[in-house]
Coordinates of C-alpha atoms in Angstrom, one line a residue:
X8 CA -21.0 -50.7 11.7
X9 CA -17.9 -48.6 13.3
X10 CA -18.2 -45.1 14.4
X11 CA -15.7 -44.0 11.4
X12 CA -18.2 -45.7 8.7
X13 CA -21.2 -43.5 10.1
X14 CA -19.9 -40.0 9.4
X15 CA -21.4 -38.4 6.6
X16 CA -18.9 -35.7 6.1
X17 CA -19.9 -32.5 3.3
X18 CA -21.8 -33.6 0.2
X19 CA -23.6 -31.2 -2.3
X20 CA -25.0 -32.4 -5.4
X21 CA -23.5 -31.0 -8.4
X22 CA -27.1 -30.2 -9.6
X23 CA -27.2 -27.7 -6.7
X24 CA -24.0 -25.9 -8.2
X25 CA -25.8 -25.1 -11.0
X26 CA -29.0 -22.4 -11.5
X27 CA -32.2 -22.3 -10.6
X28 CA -33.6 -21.6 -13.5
X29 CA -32.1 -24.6 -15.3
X30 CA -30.2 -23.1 -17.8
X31 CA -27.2 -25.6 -17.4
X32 CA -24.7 -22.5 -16.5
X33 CA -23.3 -22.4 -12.8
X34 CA -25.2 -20.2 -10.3
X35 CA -23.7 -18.1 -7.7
X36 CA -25.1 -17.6 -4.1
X37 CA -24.5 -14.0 -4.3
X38 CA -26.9 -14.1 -7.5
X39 CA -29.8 -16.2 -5.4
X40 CA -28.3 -19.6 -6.8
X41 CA -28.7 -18.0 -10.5
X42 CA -26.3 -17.4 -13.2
X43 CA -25.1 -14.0 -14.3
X44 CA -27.1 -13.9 -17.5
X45 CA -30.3 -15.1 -15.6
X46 CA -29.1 -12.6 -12.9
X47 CA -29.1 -10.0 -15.1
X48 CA -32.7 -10.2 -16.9
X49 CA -34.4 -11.0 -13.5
X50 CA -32.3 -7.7 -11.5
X51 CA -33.6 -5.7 -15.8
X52 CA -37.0 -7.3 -14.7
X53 CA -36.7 -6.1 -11.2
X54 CA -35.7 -2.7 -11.9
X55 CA -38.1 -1.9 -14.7
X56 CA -41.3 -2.7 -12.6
X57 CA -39.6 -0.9 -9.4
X58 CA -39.8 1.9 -11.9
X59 CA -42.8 2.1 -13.6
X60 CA -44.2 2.0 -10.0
X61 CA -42.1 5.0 -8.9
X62 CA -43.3 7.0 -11.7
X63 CA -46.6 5.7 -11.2
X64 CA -46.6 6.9 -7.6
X65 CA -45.1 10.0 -9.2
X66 CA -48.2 10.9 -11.3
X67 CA -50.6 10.3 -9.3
X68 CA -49.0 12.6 -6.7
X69 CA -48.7 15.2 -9.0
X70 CA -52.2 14.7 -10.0
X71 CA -53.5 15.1 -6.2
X72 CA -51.3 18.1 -6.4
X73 CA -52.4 19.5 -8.8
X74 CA -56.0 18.6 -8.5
X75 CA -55.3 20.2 -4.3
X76 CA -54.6 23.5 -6.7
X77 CA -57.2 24.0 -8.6
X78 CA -59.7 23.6 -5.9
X79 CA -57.6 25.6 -3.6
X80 CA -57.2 28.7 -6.6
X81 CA -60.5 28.3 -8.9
X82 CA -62.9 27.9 -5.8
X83 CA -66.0 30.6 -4.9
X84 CA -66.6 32.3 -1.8
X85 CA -69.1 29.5 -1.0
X86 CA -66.3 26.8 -1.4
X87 CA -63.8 28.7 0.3
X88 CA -66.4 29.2 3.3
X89 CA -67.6 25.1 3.2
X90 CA -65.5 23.0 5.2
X91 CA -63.9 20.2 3.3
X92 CA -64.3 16.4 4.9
X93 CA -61.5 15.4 6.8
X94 CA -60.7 13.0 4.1
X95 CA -60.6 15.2 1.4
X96 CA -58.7 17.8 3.5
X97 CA -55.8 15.8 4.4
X98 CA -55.2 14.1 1.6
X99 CA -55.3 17.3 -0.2
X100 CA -52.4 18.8 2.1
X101 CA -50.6 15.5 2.4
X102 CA -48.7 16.3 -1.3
X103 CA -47.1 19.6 -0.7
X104 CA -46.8 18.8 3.1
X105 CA -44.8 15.5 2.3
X106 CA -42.8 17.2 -0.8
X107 CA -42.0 19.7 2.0
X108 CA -40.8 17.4 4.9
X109 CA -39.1 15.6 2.0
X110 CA -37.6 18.7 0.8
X111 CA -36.4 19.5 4.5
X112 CA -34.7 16.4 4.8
X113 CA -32.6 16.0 1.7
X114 CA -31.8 20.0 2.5
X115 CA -30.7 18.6 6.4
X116 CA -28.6 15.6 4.6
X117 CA -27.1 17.9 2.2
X118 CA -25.8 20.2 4.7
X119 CA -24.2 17.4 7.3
X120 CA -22.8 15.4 4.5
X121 CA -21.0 18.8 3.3
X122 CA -19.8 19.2 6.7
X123 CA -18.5 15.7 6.9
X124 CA -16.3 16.0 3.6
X125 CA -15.2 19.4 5.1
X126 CA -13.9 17.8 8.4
X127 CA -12.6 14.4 6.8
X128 CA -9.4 13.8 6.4
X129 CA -9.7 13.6 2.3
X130 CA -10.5 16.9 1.9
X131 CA -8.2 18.4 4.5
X132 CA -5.2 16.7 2.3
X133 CA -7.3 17.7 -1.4
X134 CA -6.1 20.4 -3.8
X135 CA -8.7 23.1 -4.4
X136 CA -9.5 21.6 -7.5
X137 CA -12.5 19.1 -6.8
X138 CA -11.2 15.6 -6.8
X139 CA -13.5 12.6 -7.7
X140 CA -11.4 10.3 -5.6
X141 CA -13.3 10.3 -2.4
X142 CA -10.4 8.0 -0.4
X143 CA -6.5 9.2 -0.6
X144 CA -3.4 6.9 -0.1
X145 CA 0.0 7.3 0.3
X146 CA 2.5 8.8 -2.4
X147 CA 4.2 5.0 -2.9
X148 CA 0.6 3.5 -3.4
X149 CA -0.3 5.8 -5.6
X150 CA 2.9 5.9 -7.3
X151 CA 2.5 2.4 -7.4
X152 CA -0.7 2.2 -8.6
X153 CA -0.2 5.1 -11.5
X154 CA 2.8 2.5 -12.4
X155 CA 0.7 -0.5 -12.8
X156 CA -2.2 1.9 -14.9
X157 CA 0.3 3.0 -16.9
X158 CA 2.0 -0.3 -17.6
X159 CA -1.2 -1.8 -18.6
X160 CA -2.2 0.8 -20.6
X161 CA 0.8 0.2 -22.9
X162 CA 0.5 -3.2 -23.0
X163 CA -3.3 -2.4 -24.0
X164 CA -2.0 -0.2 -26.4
X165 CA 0.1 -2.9 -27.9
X166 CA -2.4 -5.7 -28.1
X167 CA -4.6 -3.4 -30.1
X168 CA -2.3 -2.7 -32.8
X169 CA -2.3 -6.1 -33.7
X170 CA -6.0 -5.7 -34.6
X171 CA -5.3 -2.4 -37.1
X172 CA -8.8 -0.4 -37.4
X173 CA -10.8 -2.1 -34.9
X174 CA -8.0 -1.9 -32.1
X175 CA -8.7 1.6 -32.8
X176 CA -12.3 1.7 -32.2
X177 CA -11.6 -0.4 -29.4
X178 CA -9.6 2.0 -27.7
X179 CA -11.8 4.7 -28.2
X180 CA -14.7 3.1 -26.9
X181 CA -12.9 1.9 -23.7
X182 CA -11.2 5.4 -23.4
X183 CA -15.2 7.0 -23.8
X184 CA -16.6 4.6 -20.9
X185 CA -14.1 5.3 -18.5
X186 CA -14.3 8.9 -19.0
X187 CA -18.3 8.2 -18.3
X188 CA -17.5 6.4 -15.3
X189 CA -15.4 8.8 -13.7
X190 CA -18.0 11.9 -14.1
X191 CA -20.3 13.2 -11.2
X192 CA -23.1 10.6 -12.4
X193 CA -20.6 8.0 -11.4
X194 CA -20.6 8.7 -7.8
X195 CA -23.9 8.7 -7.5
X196 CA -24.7 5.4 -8.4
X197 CA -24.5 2.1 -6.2
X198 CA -22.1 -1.5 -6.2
X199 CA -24.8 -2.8 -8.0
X200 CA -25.6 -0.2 -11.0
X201 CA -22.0 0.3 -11.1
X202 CA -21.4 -3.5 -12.4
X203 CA -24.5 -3.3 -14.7
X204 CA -23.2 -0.4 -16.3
X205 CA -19.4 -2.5 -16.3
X206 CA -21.6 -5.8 -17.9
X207 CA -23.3 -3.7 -19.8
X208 CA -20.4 -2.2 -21.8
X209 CA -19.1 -6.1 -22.0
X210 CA -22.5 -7.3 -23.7
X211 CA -22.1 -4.6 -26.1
X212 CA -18.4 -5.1 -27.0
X213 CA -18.4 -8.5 -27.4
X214 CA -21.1 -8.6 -29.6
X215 CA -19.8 -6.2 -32.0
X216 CA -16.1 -8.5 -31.8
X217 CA -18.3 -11.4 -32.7
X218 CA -19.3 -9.9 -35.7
X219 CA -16.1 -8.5 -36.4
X220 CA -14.4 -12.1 -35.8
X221 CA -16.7 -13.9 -37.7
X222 CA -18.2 -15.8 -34.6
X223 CA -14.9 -16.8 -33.7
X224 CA -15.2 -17.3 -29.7
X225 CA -11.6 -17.5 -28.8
X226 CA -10.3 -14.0 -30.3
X227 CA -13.5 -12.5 -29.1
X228 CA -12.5 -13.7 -25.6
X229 CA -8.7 -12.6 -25.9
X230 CA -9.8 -9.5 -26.5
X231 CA -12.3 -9.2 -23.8
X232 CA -9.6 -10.5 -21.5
X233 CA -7.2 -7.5 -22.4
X234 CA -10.3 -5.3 -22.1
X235 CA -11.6 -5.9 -18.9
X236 CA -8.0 -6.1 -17.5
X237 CA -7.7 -2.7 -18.9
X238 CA -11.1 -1.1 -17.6
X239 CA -10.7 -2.6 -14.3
X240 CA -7.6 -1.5 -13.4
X241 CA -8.3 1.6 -14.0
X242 CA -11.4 1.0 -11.9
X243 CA -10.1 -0.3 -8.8
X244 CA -9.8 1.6 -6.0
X245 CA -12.9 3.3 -6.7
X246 CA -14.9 -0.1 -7.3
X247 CA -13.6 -2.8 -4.6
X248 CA -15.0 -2.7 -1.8
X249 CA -17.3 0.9 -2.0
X250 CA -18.2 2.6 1.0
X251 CA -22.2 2.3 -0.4
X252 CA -22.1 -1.4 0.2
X253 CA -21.3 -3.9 3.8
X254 CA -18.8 -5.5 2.3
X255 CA -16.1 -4.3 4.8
X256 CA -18.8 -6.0 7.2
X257 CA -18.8 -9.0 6.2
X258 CA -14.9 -9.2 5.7
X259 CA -14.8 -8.7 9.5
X260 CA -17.7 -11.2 10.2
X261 CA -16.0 -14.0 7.9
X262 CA -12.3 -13.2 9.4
X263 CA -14.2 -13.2 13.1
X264 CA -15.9 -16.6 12.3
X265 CA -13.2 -18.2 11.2
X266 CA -10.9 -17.6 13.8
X267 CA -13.5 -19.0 16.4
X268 CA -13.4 -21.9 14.4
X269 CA -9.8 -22.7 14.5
X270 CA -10.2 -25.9 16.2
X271 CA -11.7 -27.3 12.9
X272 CA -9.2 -30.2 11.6
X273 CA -9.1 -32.7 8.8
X274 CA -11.3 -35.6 10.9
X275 CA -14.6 -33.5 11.5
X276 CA -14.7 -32.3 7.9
X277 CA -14.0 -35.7 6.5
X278 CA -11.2 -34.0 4.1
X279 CA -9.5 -37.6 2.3
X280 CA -5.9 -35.6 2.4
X281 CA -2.5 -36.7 4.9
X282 CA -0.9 -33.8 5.8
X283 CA 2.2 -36.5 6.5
X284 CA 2.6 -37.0 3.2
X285 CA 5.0 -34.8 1.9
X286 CA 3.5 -34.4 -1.2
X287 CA 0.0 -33.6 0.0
X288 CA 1.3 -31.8 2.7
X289 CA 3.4 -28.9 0.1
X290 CA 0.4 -29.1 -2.0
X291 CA -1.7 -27.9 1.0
X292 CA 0.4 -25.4 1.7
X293 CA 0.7 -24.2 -2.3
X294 CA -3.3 -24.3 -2.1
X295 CA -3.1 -21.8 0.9
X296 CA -1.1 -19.2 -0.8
X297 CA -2.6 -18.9 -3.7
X298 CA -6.1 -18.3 -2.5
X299 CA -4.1 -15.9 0.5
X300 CA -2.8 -14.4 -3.1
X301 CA -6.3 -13.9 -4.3
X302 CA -6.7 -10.5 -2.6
X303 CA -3.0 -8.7 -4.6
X304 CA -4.4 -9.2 -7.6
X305 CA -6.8 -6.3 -9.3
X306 CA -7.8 -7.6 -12.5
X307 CA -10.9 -10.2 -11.9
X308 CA -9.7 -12.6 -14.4
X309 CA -6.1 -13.0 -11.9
X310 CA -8.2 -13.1 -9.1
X311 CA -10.3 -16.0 -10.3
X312 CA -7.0 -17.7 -11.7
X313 CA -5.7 -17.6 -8.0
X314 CA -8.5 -19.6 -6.9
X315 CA -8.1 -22.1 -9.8
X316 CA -5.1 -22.8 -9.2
X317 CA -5.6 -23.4 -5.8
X318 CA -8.4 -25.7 -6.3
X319 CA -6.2 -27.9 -8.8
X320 CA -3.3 -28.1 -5.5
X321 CA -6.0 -29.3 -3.9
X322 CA -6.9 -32.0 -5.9
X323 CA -3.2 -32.6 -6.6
X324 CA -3.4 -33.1 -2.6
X325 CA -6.3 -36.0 -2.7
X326 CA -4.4 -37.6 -5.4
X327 CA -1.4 -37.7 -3.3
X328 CA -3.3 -39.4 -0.4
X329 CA -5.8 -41.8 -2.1
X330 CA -4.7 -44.6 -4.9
X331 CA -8.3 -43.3 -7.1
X332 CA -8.9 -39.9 -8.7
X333 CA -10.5 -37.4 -6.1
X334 CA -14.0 -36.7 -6.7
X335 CA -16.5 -33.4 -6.0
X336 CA -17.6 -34.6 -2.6
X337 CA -13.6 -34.6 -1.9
X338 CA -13.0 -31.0 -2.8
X339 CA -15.4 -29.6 -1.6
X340 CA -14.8 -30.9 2.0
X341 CA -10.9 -30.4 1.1
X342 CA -11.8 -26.2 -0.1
X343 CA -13.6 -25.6 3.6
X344 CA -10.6 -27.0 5.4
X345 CA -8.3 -24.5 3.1
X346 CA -9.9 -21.6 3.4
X347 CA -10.3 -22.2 7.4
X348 CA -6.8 -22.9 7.3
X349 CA -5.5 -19.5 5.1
X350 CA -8.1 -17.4 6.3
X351 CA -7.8 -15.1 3.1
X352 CA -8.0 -11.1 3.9
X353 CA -11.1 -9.9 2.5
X354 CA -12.6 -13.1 1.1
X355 CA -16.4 -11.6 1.1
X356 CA -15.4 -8.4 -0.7
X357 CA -12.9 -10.2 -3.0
X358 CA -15.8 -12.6 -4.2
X359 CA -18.2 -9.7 -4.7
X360 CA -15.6 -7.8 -6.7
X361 CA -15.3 -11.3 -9.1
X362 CA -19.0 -11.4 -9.1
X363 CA -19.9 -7.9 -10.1
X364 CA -16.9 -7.1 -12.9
X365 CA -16.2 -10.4 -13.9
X366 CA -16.4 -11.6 -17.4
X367 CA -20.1 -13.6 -17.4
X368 CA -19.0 -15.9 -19.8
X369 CA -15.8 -17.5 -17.1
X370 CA -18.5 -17.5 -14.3
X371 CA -21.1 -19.6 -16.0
X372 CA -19.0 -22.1 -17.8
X373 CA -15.6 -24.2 -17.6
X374 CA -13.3 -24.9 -14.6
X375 CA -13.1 -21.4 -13.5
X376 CA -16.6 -21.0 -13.3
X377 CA -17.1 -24.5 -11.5
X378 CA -13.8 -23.4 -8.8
X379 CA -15.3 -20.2 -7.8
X380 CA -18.9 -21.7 -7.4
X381 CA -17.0 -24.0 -5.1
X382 CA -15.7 -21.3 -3.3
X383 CA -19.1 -19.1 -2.7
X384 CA -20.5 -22.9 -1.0
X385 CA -17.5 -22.9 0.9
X386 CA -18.0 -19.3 2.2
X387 CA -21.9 -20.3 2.8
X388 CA -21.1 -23.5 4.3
X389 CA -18.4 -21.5 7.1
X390 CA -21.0 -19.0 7.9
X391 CA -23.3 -21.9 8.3
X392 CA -21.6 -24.5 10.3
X393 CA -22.9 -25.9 13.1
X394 CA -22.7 -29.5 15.0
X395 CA -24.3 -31.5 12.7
X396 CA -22.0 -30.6 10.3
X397 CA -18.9 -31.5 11.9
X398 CA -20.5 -34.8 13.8
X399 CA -20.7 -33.1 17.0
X400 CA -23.1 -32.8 19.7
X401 CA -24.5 -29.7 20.5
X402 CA -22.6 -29.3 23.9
X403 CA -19.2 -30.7 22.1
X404 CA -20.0 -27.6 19.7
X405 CA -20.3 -24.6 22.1
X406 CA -17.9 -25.7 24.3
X407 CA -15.2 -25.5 21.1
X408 CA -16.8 -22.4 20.0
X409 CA -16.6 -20.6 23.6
X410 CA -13.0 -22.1 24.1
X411 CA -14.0 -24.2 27.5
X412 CA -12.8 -27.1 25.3
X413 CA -10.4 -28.0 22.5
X414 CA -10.5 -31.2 20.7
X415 CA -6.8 -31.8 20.8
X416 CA -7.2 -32.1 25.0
X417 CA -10.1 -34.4 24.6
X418 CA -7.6 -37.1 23.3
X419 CA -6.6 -37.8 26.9
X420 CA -10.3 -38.8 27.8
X421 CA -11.0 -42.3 28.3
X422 CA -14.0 -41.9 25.7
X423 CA -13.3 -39.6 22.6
X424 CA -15.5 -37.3 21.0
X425 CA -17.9 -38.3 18.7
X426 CA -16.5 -36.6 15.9
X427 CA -13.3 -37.9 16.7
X428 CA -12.3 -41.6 16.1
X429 CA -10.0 -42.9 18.9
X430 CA -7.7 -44.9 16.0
X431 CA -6.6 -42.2 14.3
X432 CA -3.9 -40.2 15.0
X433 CA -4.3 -36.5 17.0
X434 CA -6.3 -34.4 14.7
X435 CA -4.2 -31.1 15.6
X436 CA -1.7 -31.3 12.2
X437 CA 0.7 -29.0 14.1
X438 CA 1.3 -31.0 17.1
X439 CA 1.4 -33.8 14.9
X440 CA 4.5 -31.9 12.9
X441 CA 5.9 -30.8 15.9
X442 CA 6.3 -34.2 17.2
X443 CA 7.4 -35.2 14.1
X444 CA 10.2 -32.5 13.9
X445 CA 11.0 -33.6 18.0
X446 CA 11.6 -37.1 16.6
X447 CA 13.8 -35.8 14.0
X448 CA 15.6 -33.4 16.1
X449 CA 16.5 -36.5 18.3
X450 CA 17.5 -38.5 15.6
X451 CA 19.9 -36.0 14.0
X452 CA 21.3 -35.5 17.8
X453 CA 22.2 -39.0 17.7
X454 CA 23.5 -38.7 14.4
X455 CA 25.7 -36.4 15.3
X456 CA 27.2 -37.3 18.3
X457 CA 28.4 -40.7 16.8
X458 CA 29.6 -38.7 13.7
X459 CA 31.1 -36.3 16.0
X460 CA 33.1 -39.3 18.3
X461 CA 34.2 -40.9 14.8
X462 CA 35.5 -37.3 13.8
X463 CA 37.6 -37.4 17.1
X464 CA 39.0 -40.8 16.7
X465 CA 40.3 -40.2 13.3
X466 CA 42.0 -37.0 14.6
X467 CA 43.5 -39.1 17.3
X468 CA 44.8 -41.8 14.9
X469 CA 46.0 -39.1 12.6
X470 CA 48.0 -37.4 14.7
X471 CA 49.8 -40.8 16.2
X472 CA 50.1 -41.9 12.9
X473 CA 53.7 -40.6 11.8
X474 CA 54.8 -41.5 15.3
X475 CA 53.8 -45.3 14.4
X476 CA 55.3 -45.3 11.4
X477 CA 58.2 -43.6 12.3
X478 CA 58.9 -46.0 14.7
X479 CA 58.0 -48.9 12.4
X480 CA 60.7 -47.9 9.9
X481 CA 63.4 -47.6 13.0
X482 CA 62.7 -50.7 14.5
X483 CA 63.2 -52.1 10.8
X484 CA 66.5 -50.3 10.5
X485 CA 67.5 -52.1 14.0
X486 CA 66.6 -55.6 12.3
X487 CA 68.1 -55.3 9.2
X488 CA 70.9 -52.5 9.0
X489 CA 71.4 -51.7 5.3
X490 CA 75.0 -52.4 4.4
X491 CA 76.5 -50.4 1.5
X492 CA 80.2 -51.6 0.4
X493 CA 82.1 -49.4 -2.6
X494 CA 85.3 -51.7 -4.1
X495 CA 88.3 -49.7 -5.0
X496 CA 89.0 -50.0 -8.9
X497 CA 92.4 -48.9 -10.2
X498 CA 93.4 -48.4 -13.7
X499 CA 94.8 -51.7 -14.2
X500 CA 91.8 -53.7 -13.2
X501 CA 89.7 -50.8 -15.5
X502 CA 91.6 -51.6 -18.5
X503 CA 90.9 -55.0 -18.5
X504 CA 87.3 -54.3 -18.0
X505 CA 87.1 -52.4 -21.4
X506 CA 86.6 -54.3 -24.7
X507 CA 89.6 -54.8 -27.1
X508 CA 89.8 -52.3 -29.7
X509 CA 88.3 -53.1 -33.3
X510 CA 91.7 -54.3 -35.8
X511 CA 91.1 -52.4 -38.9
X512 CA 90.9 -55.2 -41.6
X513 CA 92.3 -55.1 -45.5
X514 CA 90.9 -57.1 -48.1
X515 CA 92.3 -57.6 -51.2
X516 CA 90.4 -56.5 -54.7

């Protein structure tokens, strides 16, 4: 068996794509490999025991409290005198001692996080009203962004009125949970209660427009649609990316990784695509913008439209290259190699945005659902890669990843890598173009320059020839003079040329 027949390349199962708990829906790495509805009642489940144990702690420090009280403010002379055991005594002091040091502490964090706001840059440039924005930006982005709010907003406004009464109520409600969200309360929570309180208010909705509707699932989801472009707009800036959460971090690490793993091509990922094709090679480049698009959009529902269209380039790429319909092992192999190639700004925070605010229902089922589970293994899968993965060795590996090595200077070695097969073409798609485009240059040149010495000779032979046929009609004139002779014709001679004149002619009645 050949080298090239051994390679494994990328396979996941398409049962791994789904949740854990068997539910049929899609899972999501960010959710543990669950789906958002499973997600949701094990974070409900979570939550409610983390606290009923906090208020258990609770009580029974306020009964040592109070218990520490009483003893300390009902006891006699006798008690006061007798010396508590050690046991008894410190556990006795430990309430109000802790409640104190705990007191201390938030009083300490307080007081440096007031003189942090007061040095920072926000609140130099603030009015004296208090602002809830804690980040400011430029007059033309927030011009720009008031534009966009606005402009949705009235196209919100005019969606509803096709809906009469409960377009109304719609409104209102939606109007009523932003003006929650943008209280006090609202600052205070985390990424995390923040989209529970966001899928929360879709829950509700949608089941109240199923009863409206009549069960009927596509109006329900056209108006959700126009709802959560509405509320998340509006939501934003205050939502992507937070300061509480390391998303920012994780931008950085992914951008970081994937830069040290330029040297990743087509042949170690086992991606079935030509880039020589010209067909595959504009549908690669189609797939790259629109996931590089991904992070201009501010609605989830655009987002996650970005990275379906991508995905179907994609598979419009395999189709280009192979004669059979491209399968899931393909994409997924195909998805790594895009996202490596674009290198999409803020592709952790951009998936965490989708996963928190998005509508459940697009994330568990259909093709949107299925492309954006895709792209959370992708994500894995780059933050994961290693030798193996790519049918390297070890050494091969870290000598890439420290830059000692490059697998394009490797194709001069009498043996090849062993990710690398030595029949196939250099794996570096740029050189490959650029010799392409060399060869084309040179043909053109040669083009040219025969084009141009054809130019030149037609010049020449249009510029000698009214010369030639000048001299062509001379030399005829010389051969055969023309002769023109004019007879003289007096009156005589002219008379006799006309006709007789016509006898007038008498008959008899």
């Amino acid at each position: 068996m050949s080298q090239k027949t051994e390679r494994r390349g990328i396979h996941v199962d398409q049962s791994e794509l789904l949740c854990k708990k068997g539910c049929g829906y899609y899972g999501n790495t960010a959710w543990q490999g669950l789906c958002s509805k499973c997600w949701r009642e094990e974070y409900q489940r979570v939550r409610q025991k983390q606290i009923q144990d906090d208020w258990a702690l609770a009580e029974k420090l306020q009964r040592e409290e109070e218990a520490a009280a009483y003893a300390s403010s009902h006891g006699g002379p006798a008690q006061a005198q007798a010396t508590p055991p050690p046991s008894s005594q410190s556990q006795s002091s430990l309430g109000p001692f802790s409640k104190f040091e705990e007191k201390k502490t938030n009083e300490k964090t307080r007081k440096v996080t007031t003189v942090k706001k007061f040095f920072s840059p926000s609140s130099r440039t603030a009015s004296k009203k208090d602002s809830p924005e804690v980040k400011t930006s430029s007059p033309s982005m927030s011009r720009h962004a008031s534009f966009d709010s606005d402009q949705v907003s009235k196209d919100f406004v005019e969606f509803l009125k096709n809906l009469q009464r409960p377009g109304r109520e719609i409104h209102k409600q939606c109007r009523s949970f932003l003006l929650s969200m943008s209280s006090k309360k609202f600052q205070e929570l985390n990424a995390e209660e923040v989209s529970e309180c966001v899928q929360d208010f879709y829950q509700g909705l949608a089941d109240r427009l199923m009863s409206h509707f009549k069960g009927s699932s596509e109006s329900v989801e056209q108006v959700m649609d126009q709802v959560e472009k509405y509320i998340m707009t509006r939501l934003y800036k205050n939502v992507f990316c937070p300061e509480t959460t390391d998303d920012e971090r994780k931008d950085l690490a992914m951008q970081n990784r994937i830069r040290a793993l330029h040297w990743v091509n087509i042949q170690m990922l086992c991606v079935p695509m030509d880039e020589e094709i010209p067909e595959a090679s504009e549908n690669v480049v189609k797939a790259i913008t629109d996931i590089i698009e991904m992070d201009s959009k501010k609605v989830p529902r655009d987002k996650l439209a970005c990275v379906t269209r991508c995905s179907k380039h994609i598979f419009a790429a395999i189709g280009s290259t192979k004669s059979e319909p491209a399968s899931a092992d393909d994409f997924l192999p195909a998805l790594i190699y895009i996202v490596l190639k674009a290198n999409p700004p803020r592709l952790q925070s951009n998936i965490q945005y989708i996963t928190r605010f998005c509508n459940p229902s697009r994330l568990m089922t259909g093709e949107d659902g299925y492309y954006f589970t895709n792209l959370c293994c992708a994500a894995a899968f780059i933050e994961k890669l290693d030798a193996q993965s790519l049918n390297l060795t070890p050494e091969e590996f870290q000598s890439y990843m420290s830059g000692q090595a490059s697998p394009h200077s490797d194709w001069n070695r009498p043996e090849a890598p062993s990710g690398l097969d030595s029949d196939t073409p250099p794996p570096n798609p740029a050189l490959a173009q650029l010799r392409r485009n060399l060869d084309l240059l040179s043909e053109l040149d040669g083009r040219q320059g025969a084009l141009m010495e054809a130019a030149l000779k037609l010049r020449a032979e249009m510029l000698s020839w009214p010369e030639s046929v000048a001299r062509e009609v001379r030399d005829a004139l010389e051969k055969h003079p023309l002769k023109v002779s004019r007879p003289a014709a007096n009156n005589a001679d002219a008379a006799d040329l006309l006709p007789e004149p016509v006898a007038a002619q008498v008959f008899a009645g």
